[in-house]
Coordinates of C-alpha atoms in Angstrom, one line a residue:
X9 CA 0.0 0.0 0.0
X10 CA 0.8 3.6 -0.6
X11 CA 0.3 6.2 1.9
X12 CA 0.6 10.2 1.0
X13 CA 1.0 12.7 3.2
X14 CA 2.4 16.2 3.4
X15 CA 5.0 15.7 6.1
X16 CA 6.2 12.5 7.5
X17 CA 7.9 12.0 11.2
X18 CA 10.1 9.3 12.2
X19 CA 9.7 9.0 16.0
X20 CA 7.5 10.3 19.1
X21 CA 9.4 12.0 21.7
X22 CA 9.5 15.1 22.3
X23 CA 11.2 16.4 19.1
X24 CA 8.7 14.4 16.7
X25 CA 5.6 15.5 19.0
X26 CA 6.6 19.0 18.8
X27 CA 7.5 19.1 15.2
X28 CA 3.7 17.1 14.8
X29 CA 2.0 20.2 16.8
X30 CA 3.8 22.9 14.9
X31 CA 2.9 21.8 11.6
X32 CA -0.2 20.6 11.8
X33 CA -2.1 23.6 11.9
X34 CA -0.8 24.2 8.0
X35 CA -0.4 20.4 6.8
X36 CA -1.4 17.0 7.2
X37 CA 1.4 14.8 9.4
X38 CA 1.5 11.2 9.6
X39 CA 4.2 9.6 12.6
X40 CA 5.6 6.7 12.6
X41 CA 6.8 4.6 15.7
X42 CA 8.2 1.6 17.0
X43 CA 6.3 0.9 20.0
X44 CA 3.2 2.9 21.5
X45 CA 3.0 6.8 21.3
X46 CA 4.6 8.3 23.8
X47 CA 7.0 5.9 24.1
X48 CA 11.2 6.2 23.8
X49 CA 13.7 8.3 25.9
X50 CA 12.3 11.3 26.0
X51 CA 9.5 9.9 28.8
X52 CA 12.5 8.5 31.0
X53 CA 14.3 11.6 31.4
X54 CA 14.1 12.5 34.7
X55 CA 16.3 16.2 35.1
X56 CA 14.5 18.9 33.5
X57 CA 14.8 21.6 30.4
X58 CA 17.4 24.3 30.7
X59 CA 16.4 27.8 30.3
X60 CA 17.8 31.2 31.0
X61 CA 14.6 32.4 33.5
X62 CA 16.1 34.2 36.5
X63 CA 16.9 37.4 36.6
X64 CA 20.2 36.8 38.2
X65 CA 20.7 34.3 35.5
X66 CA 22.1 35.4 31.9
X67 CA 22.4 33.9 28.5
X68 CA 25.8 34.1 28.5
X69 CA 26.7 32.2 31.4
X70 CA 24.4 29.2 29.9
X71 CA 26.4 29.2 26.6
X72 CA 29.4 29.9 28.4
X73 CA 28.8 26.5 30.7
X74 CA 27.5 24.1 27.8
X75 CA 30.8 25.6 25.9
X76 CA 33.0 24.3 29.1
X77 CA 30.8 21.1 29.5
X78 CA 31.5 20.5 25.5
X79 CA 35.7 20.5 25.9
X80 CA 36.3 23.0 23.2
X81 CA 34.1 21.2 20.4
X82 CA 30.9 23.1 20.4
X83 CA 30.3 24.9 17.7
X84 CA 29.5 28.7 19.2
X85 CA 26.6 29.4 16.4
X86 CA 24.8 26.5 17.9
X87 CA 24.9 26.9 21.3
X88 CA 23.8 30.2 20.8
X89 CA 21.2 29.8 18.6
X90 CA 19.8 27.1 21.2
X91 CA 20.6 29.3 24.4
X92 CA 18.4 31.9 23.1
X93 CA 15.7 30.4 21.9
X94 CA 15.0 28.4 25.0
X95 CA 12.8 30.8 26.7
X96 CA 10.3 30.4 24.3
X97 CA 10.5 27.1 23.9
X98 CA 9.6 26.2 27.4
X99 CA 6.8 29.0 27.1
X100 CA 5.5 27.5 24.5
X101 CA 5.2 24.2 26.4
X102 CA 3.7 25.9 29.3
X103 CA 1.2 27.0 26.8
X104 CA 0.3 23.0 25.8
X105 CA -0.7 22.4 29.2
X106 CA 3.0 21.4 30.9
X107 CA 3.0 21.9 34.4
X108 CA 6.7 22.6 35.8
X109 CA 7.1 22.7 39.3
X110 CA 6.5 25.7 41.3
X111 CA 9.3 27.2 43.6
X112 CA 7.0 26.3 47.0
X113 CA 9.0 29.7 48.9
X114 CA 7.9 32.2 45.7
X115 CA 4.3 32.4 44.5
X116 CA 4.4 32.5 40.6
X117 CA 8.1 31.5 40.1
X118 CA 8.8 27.9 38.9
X119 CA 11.5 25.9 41.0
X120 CA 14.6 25.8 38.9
X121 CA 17.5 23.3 39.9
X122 CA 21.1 22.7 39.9
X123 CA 22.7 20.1 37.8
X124 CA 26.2 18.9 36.6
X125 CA 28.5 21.8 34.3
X126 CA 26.2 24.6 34.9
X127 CA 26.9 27.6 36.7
X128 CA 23.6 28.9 38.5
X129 CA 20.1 27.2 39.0
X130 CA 18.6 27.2 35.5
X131 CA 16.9 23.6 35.5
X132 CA 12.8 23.9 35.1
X133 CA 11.6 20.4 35.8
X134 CA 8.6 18.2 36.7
X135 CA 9.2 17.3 40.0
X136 CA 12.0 14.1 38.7
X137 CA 9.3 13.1 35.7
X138 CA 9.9 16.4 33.3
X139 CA 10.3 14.0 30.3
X140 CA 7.1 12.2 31.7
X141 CA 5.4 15.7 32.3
X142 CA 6.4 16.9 28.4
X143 CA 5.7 13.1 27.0
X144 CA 2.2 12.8 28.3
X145 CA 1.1 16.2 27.9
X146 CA 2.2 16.4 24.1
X147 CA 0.8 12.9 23.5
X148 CA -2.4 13.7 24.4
X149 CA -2.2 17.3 21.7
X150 CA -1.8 14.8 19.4
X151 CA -4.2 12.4 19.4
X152 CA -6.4 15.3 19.6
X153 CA -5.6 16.9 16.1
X154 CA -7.4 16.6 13.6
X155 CA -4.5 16.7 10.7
X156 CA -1.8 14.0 12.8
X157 CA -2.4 10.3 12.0
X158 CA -0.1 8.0 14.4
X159 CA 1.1 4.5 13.1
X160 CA 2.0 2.4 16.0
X161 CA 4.7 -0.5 15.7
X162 CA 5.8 0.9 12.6
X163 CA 9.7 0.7 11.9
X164 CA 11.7 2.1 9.3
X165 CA 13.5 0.2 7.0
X166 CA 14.9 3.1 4.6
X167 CA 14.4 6.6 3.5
X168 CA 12.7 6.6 -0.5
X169 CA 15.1 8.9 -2.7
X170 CA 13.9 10.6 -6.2
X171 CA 15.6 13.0 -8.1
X172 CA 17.7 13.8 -5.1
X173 CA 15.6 14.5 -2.7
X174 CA 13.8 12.2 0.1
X175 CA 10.1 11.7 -0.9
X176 CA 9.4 9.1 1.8
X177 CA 10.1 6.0 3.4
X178 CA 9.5 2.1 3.3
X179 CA 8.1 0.6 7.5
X180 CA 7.4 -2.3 8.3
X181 CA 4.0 -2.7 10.2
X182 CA 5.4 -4.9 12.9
X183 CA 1.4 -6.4 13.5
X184 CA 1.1 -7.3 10.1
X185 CA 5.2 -8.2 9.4
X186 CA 4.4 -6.6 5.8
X187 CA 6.4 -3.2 4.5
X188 CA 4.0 -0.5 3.5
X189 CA 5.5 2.6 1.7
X190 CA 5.1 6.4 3.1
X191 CA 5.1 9.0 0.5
X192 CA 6.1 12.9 2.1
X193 CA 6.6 15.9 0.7
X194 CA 9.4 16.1 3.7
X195 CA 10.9 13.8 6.1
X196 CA 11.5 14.5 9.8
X197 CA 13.4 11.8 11.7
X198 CA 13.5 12.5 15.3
X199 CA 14.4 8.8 16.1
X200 CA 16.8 9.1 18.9
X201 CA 19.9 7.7 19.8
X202 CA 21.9 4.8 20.0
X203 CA 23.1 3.8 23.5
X204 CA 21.0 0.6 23.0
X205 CA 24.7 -0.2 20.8
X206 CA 26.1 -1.0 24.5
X207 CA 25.6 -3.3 26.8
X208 CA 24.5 -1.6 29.7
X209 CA 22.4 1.3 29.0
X210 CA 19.6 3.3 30.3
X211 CA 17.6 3.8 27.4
X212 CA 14.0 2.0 26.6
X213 CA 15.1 -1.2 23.9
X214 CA 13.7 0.9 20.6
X215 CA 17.2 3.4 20.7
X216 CA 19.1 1.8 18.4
X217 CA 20.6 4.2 16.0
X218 CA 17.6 3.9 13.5
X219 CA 17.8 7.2 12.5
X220 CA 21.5 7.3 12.2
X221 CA 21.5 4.5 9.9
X222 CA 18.7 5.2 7.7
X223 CA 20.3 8.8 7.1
X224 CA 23.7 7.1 6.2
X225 CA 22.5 5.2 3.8
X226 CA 21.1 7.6 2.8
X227 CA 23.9 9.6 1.8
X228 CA 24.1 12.0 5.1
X229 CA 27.1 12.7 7.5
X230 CA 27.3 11.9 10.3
X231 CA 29.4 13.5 12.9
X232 CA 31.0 13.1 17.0
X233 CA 29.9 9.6 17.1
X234 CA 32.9 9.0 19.8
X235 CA 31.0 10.9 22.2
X236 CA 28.9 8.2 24.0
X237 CA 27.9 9.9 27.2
X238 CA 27.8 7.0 30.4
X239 CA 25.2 8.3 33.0
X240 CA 27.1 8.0 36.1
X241 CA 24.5 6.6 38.4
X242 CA 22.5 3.8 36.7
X243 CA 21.0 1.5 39.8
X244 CA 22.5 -1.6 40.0
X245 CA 20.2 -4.5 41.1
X246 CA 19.5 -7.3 39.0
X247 CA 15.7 -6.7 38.8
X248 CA 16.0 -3.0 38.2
X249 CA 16.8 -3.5 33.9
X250 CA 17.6 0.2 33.1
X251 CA 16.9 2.5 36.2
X252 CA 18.9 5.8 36.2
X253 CA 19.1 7.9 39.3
X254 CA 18.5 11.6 37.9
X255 CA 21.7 14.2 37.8
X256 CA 19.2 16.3 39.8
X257 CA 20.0 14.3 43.1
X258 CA 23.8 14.9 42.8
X259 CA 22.3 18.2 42.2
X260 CA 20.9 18.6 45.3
X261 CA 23.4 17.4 47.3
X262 CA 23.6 13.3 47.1
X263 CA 27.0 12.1 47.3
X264 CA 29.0 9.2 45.8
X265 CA 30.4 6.3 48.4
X266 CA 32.7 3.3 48.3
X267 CA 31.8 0.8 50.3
X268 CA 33.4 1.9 53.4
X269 CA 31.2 5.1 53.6
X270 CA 34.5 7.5 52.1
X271 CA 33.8 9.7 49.5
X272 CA 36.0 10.2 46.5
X273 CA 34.8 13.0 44.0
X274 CA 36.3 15.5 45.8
X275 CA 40.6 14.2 45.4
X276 CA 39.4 13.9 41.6
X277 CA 37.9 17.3 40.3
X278 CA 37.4 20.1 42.5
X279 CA 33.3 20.1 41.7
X280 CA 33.4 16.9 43.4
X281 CA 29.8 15.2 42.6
X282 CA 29.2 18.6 40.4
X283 CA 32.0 17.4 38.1
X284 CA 30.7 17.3 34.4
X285 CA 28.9 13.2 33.8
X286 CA 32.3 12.1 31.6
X287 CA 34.3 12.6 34.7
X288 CA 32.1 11.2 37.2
X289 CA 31.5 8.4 35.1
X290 CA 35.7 7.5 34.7
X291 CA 35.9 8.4 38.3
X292 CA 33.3 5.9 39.2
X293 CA 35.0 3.4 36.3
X294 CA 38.4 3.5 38.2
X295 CA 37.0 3.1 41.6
X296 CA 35.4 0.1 40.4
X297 CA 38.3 -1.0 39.0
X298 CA 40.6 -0.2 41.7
X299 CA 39.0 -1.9 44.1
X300 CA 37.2 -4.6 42.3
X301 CA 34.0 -3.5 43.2
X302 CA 30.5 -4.1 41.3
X303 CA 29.0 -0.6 42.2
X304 CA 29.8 2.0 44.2
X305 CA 26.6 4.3 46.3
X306 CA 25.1 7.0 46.3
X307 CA 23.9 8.9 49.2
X308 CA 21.5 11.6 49.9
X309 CA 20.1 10.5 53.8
X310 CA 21.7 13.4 55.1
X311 CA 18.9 15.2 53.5
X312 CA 15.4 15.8 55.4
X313 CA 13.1 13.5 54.6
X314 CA 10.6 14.9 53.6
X315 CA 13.0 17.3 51.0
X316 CA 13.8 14.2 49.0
X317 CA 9.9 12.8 49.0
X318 CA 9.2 15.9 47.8
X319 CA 11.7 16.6 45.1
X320 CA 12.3 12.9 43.8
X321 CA 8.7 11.1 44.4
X322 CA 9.3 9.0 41.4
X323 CA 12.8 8.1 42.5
X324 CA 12.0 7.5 45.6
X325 CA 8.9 5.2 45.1
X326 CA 10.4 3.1 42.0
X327 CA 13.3 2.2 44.5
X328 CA 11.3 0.8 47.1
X329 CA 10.0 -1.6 44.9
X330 CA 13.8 -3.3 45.1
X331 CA 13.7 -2.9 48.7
X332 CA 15.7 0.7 48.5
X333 CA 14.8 3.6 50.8
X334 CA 16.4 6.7 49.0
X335 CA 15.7 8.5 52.5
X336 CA 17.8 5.8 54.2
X337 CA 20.0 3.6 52.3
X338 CA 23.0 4.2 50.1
X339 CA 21.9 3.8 46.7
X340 CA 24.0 1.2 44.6
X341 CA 25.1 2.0 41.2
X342 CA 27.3 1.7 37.9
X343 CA 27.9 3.6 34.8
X344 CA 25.9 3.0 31.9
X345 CA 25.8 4.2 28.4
X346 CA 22.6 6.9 28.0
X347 CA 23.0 9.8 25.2
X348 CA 24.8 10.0 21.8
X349 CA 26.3 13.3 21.2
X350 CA 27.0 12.9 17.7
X351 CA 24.6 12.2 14.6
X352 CA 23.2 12.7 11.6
X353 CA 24.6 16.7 10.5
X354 CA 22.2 19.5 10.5
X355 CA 22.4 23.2 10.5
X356 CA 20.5 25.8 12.3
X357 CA 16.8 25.0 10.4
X358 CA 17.4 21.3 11.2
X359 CA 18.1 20.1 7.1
X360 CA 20.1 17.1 7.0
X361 CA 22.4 17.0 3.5
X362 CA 19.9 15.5 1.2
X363 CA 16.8 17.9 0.2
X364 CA 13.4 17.5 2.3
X365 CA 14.9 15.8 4.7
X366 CA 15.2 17.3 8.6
X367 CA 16.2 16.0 11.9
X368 CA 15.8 17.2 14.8
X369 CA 16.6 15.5 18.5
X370 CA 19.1 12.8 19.4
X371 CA 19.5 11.6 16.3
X372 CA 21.3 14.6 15.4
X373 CA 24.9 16.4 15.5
X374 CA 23.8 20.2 16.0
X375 CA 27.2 21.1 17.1
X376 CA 25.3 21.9 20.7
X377 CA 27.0 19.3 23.0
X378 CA 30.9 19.2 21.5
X379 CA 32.8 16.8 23.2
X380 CA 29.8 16.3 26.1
X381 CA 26.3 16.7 27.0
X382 CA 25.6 19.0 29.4
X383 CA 22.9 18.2 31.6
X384 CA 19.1 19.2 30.7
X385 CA 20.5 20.5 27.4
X386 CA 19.1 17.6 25.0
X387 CA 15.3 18.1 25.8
X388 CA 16.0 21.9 24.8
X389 CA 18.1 20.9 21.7
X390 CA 14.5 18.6 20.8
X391 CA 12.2 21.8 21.2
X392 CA 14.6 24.4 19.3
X393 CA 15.6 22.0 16.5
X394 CA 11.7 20.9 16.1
X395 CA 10.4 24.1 15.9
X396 CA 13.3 25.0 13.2
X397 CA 12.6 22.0 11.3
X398 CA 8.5 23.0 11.3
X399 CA 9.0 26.7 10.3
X400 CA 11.4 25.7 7.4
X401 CA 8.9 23.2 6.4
X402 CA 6.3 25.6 6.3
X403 CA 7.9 28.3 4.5
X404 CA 9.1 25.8 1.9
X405 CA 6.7 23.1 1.5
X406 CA 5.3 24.5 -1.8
X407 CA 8.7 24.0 -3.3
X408 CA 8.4 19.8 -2.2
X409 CA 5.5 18.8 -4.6
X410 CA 5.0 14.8 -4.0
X411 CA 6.1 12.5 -5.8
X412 CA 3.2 9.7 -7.9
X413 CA 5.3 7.0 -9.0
X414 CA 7.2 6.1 -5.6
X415 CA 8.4 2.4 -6.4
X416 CA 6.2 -0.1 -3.9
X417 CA 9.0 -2.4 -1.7
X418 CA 9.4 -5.6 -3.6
X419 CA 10.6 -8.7 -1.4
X420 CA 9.8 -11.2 -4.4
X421 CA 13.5 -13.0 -3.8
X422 CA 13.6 -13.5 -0.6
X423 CA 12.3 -16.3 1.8
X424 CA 11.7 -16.5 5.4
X425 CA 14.2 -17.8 7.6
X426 CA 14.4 -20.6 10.3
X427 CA 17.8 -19.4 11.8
X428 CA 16.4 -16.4 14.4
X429 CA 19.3 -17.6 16.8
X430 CA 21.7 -16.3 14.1
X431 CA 20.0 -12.7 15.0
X432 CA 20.0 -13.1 18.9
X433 CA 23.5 -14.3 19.1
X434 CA 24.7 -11.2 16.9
X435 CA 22.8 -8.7 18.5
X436 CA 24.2 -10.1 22.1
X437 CA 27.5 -9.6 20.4
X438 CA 27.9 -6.7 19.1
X439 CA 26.4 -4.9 22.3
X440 CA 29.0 -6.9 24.5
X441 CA 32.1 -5.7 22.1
X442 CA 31.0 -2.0 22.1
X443 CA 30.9 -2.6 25.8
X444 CA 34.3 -3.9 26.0
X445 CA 36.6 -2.5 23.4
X446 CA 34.3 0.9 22.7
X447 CA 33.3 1.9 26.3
X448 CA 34.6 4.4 29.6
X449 CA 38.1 3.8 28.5
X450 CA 39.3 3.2 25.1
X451 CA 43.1 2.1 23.4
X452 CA 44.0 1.7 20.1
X453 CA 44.1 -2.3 20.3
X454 CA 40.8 -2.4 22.2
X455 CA 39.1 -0.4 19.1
X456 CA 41.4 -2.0 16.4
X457 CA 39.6 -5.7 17.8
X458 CA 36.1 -4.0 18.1
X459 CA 36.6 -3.1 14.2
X460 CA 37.5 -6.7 13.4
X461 CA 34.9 -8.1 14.8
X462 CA 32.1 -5.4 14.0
X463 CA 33.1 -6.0 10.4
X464 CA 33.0 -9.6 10.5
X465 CA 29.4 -8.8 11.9
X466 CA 28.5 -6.8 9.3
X467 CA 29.2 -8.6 6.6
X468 CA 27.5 -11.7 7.9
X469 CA 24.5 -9.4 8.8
X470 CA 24.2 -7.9 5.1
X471 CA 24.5 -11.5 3.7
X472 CA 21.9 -12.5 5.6
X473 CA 19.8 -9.5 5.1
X474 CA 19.9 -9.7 1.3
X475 CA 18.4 -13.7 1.9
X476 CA 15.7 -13.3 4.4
X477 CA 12.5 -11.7 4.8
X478 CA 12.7 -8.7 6.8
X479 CA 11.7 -8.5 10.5
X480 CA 12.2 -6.0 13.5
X481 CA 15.1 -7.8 14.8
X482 CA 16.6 -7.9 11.7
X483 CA 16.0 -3.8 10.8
X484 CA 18.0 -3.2 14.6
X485 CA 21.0 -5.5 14.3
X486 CA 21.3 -4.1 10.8
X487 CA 21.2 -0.7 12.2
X488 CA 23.1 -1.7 15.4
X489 CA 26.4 -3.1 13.7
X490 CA 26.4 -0.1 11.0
X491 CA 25.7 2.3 13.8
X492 CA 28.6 0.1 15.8
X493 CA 31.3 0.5 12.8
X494 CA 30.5 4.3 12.7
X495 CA 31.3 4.9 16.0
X496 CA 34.3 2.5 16.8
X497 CA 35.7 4.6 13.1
X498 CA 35.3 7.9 14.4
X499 CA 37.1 7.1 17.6
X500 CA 40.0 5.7 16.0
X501 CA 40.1 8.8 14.0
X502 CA 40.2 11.2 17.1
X503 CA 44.0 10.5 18.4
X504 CA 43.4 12.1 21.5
X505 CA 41.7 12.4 24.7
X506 CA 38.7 15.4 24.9
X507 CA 35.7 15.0 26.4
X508 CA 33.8 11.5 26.5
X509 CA 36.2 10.2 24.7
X510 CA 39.7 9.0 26.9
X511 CA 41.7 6.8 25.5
X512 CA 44.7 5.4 27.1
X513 CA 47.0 5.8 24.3
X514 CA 46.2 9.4 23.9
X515 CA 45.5 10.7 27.6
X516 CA 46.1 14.8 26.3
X517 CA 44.5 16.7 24.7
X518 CA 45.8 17.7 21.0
X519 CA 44.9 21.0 19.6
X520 CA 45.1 19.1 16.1
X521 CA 42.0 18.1 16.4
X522 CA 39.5 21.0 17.8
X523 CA 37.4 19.9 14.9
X524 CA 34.4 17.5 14.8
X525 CA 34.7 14.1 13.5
X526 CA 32.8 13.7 9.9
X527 CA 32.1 10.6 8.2
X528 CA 30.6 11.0 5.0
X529 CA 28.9 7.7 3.0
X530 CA 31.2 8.3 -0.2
X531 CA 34.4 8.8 1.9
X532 CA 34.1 6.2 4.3

């Protein structure tokens, strides 16, 4: 089957949602999405949005902070373009219906928080549920409209290219196993990331590096994919699958334990548990090392009681469904891999290289993070790079007429298969060597054996690709090992030790290579 529509979106978090609401008011939008709507990372993140909106507060310490956080890679347009239109962004969600929480000692002011990198309290949130708060709240706009039609369990197999541009994309309905085709007069993927490459991670099971992928093959760049931020404080407990413990509650005041009670932040960086997330995660990384431990704690009890209840009630009941009282016990937990930095390239009105295309989110390189993410800068980076995406598409959607003779998939040649163990044993694979030779700490021979294998994998994956009757499984280890080869290639390409990226054959830092790392399909 063949469905038209004016603008397609790839992904429903809070970039796709909020591209959705902006542009249907002028156009029909159709999203597509793995799972349920409202589902993906965006509804996990616990921190908040951050916004210049105290007076005491200035734009210029914001960009000046996410500039510190990003190690000297950020590109200054960017961040500045983001900085100032953040403001308006969060108005604009206050407008949907998103209730932030309210500062209880000032009538009128919203409560704004402290996190990692940044300089004063600039942190609007939902009590610890902000990407819950934004998730929900969006969801609900668009079911609502009128002009959005929602595909649920629908995942992409590739963009659709004519004439140079990108007129649409083949799914497969994952109800029906069959792969429909989506003709658009423009394309927004807002797919997320791809920490679901890793092992360990905290992200839901649908971020894996779709997005990235697709627009490679596509004939994008991509850019930065060393920088694999690790969330510091992922709970470890064997029941608890991929529970984070929010920045926010370092934020606050929580500190990080060994065993024996001692804290260590403070002999490693002089913002002790304030310390950017790279260097709290390696910190954490060497104690466990060190000491051959399996976690380490963190610890916010010397906090009133009913403070935490009432600033992490999430937190707080979640854990004491393992048998964790944040109020009393020491939390256990490990690093784990939870926000690409890199992406597919845009510029400042979220176009990707190849015409009618956009991205906007985690997918993307802006140029806003550099070497790290700071803290409660990615749900902004969704809003400002949605709302670009949506205004260009409006202003130029007259130019993208659509396309009548978009080819139908054909799977004629292929049959289905009876090996699925050949998936599962790949997919485990891959995620454990990107865990191993691709994780905290890199070396030259860790990442020259991740490339062997991932190769290896890759080959074996297209091979059986090419045979075999597509299926979901099949579309994310595709994905995974490309995504996989892309990243483990930029890192070998960046000789040097900024940011997320420490490797220990290159501890310094080299002014050589103050430059993002771009891959380009027809360089590569």
């Amino acid at each position: 089957m063949l469905e038209q529509t004016d603008v397609l979106i790839v992904g429903a978090g809070t970039a796709g949602l909020t591209a959705a609401l902006n542009l249907a008011d002028e156009c029909n939008v159709a999203i597509l999405c793995k799972s349920a709507l409202g589902e993906g990372s965006s509804l996990y993140a616990q921190g908040g949005i951050a916004a210049v909106m105290d007076k005491g507060d200035s734009l210029e310490a914001h960009i000046e902070d996410t500039l510190i956080a990003g190690d000297g890679l950020c590109d200054k347009k960017a961040v500045r373009f983001t900085v100032e239109n953040a403001k308006s962004c969060v108005e604009w969600l206050i407008d949907q219906g998103v209730h932030f929480t309210l500062d209880s000692e000032h009538e009128n002011y919203y409560h704004l928080t402290m996190e990692g990198g940044h300089s004063y309290r600039r942190i609007l949130h939902a009590a610890d549920a902000t990407g819950k708060e934004v998730q929900t709240t969006l969801t609900a706009l668009v079911k609502s409209h009128p002009n959005i039609k929602v595909y649920e369990y629908y995942n992409v197999v590739d963009l659709i290219l004519q004439q140079q541009r990108c007129v649409g994309a083949y799914a497969l309905n994952l109800k029906s196993n069959k792969i429909e085709t989506f003709g658009a007069r423009a394309v927004v993927l807002a797919s997320g990331g791809a920490s679901r490459v890793y092992q360990y991670s905290t992200n839901p099971v649908v971020s894996s590096g779709d997005g990235i992928a697709i627009a490679y093959r596509a004939g994008c760049r991509v850019a930065n994919l060393e920088f694999n931020q690790f969330h510091p404080t992922c709970l470890y407990h064997p029941k608890a699958g991929s529970f984070l413990l929010s920045e926010a509650l370092r934020g606050e005041g929580a500190y990080l334990r060994l065993p024996n009670g001692k804290r260590f932040m403070p002999e490693i960086d002089e913002r002790a548990e304030l310390a950017p997330r790279d260097v709290v995660a390696r910190a954490i990384d060497l104690q466990m090392k060190k000491y051959g431990l399996e976690c380490v704690y963190l610890d916010i009890t010397h906090k009133p009681e009913a403070f935490i209840k009432e600033h992490f009630p999430m937190i707080y009941e979640s854990l004491l469904k393992y048998g964790l009282d944040l109020t009393k016990d020491q939390i256990p937990v490990v690093p784990a891999a939870h926000y690409t930095c890199g992406g597919v390239v845009v510029d400042d009105k979220a176009r990707t290289d190849v015409v009618g295309l956009y991205a906007a989110g985690e997918v993307t390189y802006t140029g806003l993070h550099g070497a790290n993410r700071m803290a409660s800068n990615s749900l902004l980076e969704c809003l400002v790079y949605a709302f670009a995406a949506a205004n260009d598409i409006k202003q130029n959607l007259s130019k993208l007429m659509p396309m009548s003779d978009i080819p139908r998939w054909d799977d004629a040649l292929v049959t289905d298969s009876d090996e699925e163990v050949f998936i599962r044993h790949n997919w485990r694979e891959i995620r454990r060597c990107m865990w191993d030779f691709m994780g905290i700490v890199r070396s030259n021979k860790r990442l020259e054996r991740a490339m062997h294998r991932i190769k290896l994998l890759r080959q074996e994956v297209f091979d059986y690709y090419s045979d075999f009757t597509v299926t979901a499984d099949l579309l994310e280890l595709r994905n995974l090992v490309l995504v996989a080869e892309l990243m483990v290639e930029s890192a070998m390409r960046r000789k040097e030790s900024r940011g997320l990226h420490f490797t220990l054959d290159y501890k310094q830092k080299d002014p050589r290579f103050l430059k993002p790392t771009i891959l380009h399909p027809a360089k590569n």
